[in-house]
mmCIF file of C-alpha atoms in Angstrom:
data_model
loop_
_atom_site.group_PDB
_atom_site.id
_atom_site.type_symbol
_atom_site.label_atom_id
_atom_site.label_comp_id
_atom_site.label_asym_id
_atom_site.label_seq_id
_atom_site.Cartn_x
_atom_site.Cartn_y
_atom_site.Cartn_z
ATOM 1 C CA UNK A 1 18.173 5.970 -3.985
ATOM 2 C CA UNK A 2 17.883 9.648 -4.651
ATOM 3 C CA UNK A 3 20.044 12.739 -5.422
ATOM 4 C CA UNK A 4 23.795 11.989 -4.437
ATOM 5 C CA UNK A 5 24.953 14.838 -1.825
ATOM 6 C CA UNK A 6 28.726 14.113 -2.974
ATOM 7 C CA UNK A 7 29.449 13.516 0.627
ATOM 8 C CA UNK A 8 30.264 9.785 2.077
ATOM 9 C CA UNK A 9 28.643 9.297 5.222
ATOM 10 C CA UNK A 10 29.034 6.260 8.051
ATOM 11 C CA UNK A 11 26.644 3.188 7.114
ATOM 12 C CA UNK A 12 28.156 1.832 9.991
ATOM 13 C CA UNK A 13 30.864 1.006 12.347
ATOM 14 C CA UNK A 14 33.213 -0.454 9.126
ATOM 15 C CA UNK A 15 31.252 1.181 5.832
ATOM 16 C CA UNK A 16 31.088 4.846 4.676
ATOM 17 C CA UNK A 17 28.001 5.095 1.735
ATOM 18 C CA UNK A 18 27.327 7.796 -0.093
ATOM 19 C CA UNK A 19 24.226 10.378 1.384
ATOM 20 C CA UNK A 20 21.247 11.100 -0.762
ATOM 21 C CA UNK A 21 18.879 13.796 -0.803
ATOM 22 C CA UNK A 22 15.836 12.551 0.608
ATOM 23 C CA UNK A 23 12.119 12.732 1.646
ATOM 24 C CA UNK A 24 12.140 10.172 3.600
ATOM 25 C CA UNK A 25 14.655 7.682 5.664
ATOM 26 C CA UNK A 26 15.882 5.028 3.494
ATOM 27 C CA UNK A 27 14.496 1.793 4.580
ATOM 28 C CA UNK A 28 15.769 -0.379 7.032
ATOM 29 C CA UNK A 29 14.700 -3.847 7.147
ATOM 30 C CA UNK A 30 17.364 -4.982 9.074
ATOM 31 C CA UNK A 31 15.762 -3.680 12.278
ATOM 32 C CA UNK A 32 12.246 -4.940 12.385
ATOM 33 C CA UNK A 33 9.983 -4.442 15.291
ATOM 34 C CA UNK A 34 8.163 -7.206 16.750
ATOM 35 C CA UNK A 35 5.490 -6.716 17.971
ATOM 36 C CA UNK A 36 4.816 -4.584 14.815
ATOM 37 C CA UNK A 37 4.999 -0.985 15.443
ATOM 38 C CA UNK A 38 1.397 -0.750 13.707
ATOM 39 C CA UNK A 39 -0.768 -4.078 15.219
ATOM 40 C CA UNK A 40 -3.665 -1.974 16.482
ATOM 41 C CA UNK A 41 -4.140 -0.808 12.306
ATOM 42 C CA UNK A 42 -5.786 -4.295 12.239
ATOM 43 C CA UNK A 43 -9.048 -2.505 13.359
ATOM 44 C CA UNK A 44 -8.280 0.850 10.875
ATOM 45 C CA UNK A 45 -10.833 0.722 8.346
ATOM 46 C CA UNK A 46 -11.051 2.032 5.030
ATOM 47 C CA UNK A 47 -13.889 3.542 2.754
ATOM 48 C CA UNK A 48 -13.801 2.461 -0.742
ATOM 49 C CA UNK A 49 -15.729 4.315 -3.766
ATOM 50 C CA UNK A 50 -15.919 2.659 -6.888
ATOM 51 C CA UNK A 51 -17.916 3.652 -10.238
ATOM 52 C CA UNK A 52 -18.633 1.749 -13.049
ATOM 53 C CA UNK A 53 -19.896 3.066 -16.332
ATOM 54 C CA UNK A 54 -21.513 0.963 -19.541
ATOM 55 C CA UNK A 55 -21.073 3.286 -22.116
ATOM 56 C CA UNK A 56 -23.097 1.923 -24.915
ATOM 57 C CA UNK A 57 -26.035 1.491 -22.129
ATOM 58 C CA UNK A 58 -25.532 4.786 -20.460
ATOM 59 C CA UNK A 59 -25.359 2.464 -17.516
ATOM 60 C CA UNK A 60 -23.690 3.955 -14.548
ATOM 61 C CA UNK A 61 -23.408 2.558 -10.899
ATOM 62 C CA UNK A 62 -21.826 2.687 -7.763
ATOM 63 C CA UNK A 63 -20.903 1.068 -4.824
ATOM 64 C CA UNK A 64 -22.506 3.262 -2.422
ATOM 65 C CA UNK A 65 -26.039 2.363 -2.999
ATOM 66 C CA UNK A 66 -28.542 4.355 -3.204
ATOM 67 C CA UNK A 67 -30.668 2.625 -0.603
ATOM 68 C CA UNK A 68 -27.549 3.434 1.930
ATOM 69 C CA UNK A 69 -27.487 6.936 3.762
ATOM 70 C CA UNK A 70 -25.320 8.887 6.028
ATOM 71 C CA UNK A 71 -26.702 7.342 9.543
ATOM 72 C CA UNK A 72 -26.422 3.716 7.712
ATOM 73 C CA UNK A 73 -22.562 4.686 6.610
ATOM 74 C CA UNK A 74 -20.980 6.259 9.575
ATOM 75 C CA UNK A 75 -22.111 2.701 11.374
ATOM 76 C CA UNK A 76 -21.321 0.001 8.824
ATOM 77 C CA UNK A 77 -18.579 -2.084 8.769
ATOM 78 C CA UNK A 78 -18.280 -4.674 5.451
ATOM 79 C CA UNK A 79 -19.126 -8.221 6.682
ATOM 80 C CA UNK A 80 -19.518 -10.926 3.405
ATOM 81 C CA UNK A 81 -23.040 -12.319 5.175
ATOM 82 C CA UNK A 82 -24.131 -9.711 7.299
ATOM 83 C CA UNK A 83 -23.312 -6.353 5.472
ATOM 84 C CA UNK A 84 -22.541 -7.274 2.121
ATOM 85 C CA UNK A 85 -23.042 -3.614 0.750
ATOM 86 C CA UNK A 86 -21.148 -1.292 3.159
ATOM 87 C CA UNK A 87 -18.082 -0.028 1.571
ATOM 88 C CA UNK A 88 -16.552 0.411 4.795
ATOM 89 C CA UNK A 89 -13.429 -2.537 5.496
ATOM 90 C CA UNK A 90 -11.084 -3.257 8.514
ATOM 91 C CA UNK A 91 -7.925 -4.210 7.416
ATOM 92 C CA UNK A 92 -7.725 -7.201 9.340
ATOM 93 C CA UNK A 93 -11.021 -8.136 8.034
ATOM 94 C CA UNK A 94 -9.853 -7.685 4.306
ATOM 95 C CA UNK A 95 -6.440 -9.462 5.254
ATOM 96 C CA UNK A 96 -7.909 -12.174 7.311
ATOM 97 C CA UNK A 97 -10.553 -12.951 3.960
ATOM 98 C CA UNK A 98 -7.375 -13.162 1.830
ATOM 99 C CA UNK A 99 -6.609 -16.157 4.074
ATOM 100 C CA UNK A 100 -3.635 -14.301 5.875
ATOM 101 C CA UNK A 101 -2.705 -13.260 9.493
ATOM 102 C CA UNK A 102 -3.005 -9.435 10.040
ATOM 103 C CA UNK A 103 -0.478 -9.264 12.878
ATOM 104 C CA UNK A 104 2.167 -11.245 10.834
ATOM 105 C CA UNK A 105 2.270 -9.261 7.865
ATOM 106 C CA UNK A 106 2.500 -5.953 9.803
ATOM 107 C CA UNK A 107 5.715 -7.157 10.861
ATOM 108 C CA UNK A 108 7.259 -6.845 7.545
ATOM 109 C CA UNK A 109 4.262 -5.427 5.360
ATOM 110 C CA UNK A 110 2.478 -6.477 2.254
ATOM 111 C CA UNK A 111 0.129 -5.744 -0.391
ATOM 112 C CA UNK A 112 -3.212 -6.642 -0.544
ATOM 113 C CA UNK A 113 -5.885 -6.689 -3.414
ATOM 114 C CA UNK A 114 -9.920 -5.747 -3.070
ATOM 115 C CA UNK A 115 -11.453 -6.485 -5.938
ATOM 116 C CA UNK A 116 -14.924 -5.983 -6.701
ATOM 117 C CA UNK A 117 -17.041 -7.466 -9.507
ATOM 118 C CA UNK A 118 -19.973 -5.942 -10.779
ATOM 119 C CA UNK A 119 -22.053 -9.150 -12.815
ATOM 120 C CA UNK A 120 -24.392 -7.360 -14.012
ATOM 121 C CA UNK A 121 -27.166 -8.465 -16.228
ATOM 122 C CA UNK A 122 -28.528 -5.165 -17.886
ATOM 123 C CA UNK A 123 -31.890 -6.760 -19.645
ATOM 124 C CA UNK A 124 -32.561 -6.944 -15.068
ATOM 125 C CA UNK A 125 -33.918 -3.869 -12.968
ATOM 126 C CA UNK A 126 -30.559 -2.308 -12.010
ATOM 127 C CA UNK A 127 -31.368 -2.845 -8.413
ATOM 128 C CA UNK A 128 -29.689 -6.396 -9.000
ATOM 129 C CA UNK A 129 -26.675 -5.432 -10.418
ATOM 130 C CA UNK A 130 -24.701 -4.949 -6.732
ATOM 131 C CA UNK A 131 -20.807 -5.125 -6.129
ATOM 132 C CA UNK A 132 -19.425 -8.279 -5.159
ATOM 133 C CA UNK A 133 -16.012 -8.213 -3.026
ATOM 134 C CA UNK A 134 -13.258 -10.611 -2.599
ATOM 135 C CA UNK A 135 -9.775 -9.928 -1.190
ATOM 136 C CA UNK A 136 -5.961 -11.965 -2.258
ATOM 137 C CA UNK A 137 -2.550 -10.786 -1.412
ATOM 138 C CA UNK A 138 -0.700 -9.756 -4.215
ATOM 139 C CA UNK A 139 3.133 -9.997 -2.709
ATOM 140 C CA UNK A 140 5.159 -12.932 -1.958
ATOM 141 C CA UNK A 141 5.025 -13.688 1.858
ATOM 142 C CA UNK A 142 8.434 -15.154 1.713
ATOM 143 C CA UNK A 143 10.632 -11.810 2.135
ATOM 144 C CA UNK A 144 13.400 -14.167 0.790
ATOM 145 C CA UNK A 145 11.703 -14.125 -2.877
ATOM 146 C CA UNK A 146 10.825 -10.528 -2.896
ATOM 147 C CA UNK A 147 12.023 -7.859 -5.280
ATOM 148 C CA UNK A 148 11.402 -5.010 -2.023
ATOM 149 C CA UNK A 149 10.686 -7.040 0.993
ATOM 150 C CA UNK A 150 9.903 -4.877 4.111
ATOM 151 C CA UNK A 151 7.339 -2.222 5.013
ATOM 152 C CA UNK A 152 7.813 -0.047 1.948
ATOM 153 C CA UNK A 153 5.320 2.555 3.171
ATOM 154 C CA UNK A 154 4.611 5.725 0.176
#
């Protein structure tokens, strides 16, 4: 979708469709790549910065602790029973937690959810009141039952 050009242009060898203005190539899921042109993004990792606020406490957190320093966070790598507290995830870790295979959904994509939960009982020191992480797909693997199916990179 986009601005019409006004020109028809060959979809292919029977079809003429009409050319858009665009940023971007319109997607083509009818020529997948497998392997998937981005399996080695299972070991890309991702920093994530979160802030919470209580307002009627004047409460404020975040999920870089303060305990955790620059040496500590340019070596840490999330792990649920070993490093509980980085902020630093691979995707295949976070994919693989949400009880998926990385290398299948970067064939055709997906989305994923990190959510973190902040419990936190305020009448405690606010050293206990620590981000808890848990991961779940949010799209419908079956490309079949999709509203977008494919990669649907933005």
């Amino acid at each position: 979708s986009g601005i019409q050009t006004g020109e028809c242009v060959p979809y292919n060898s029977s079809i003429k469709t009409c050319e858009v203005f665009a940023w971007c190539p319109v997607e083509d899921d009818y020529h997948i790549p497998k392997p998937a042109f981005l399996r080695e993004a299972e070991n890309f990792t991702l920093l994530v910065k979160n802030n919470i606020w209580y307002r009627k406490f004047n409460f404020s957190k975040r999920n870089i602790l303060p305990t955790i320093n620059s040496t500590y966070l340019k070596n840490c790598v999330y792990d649920a029973q070993t490093d509980p507290f980085c902020p630093i995830f691979r995707l295949g870790k976070i994919v693989e937690a949400a009880g998926q295979d990385f290398q299948e959904m970067a064939v055709e994509g997906g989305v994923m959810a990190l959510q973190i939960n902040w419990d936190c009982n305020l009448d405690r020191a606010a050293s206990h009141c620590v981000p808890k992480y848990s991961f779940r797909r949010l799209d419908n693997k079956d490309s079949a039952h999709t509203v977008s199916p494919g990669y649907n990179f933005r």
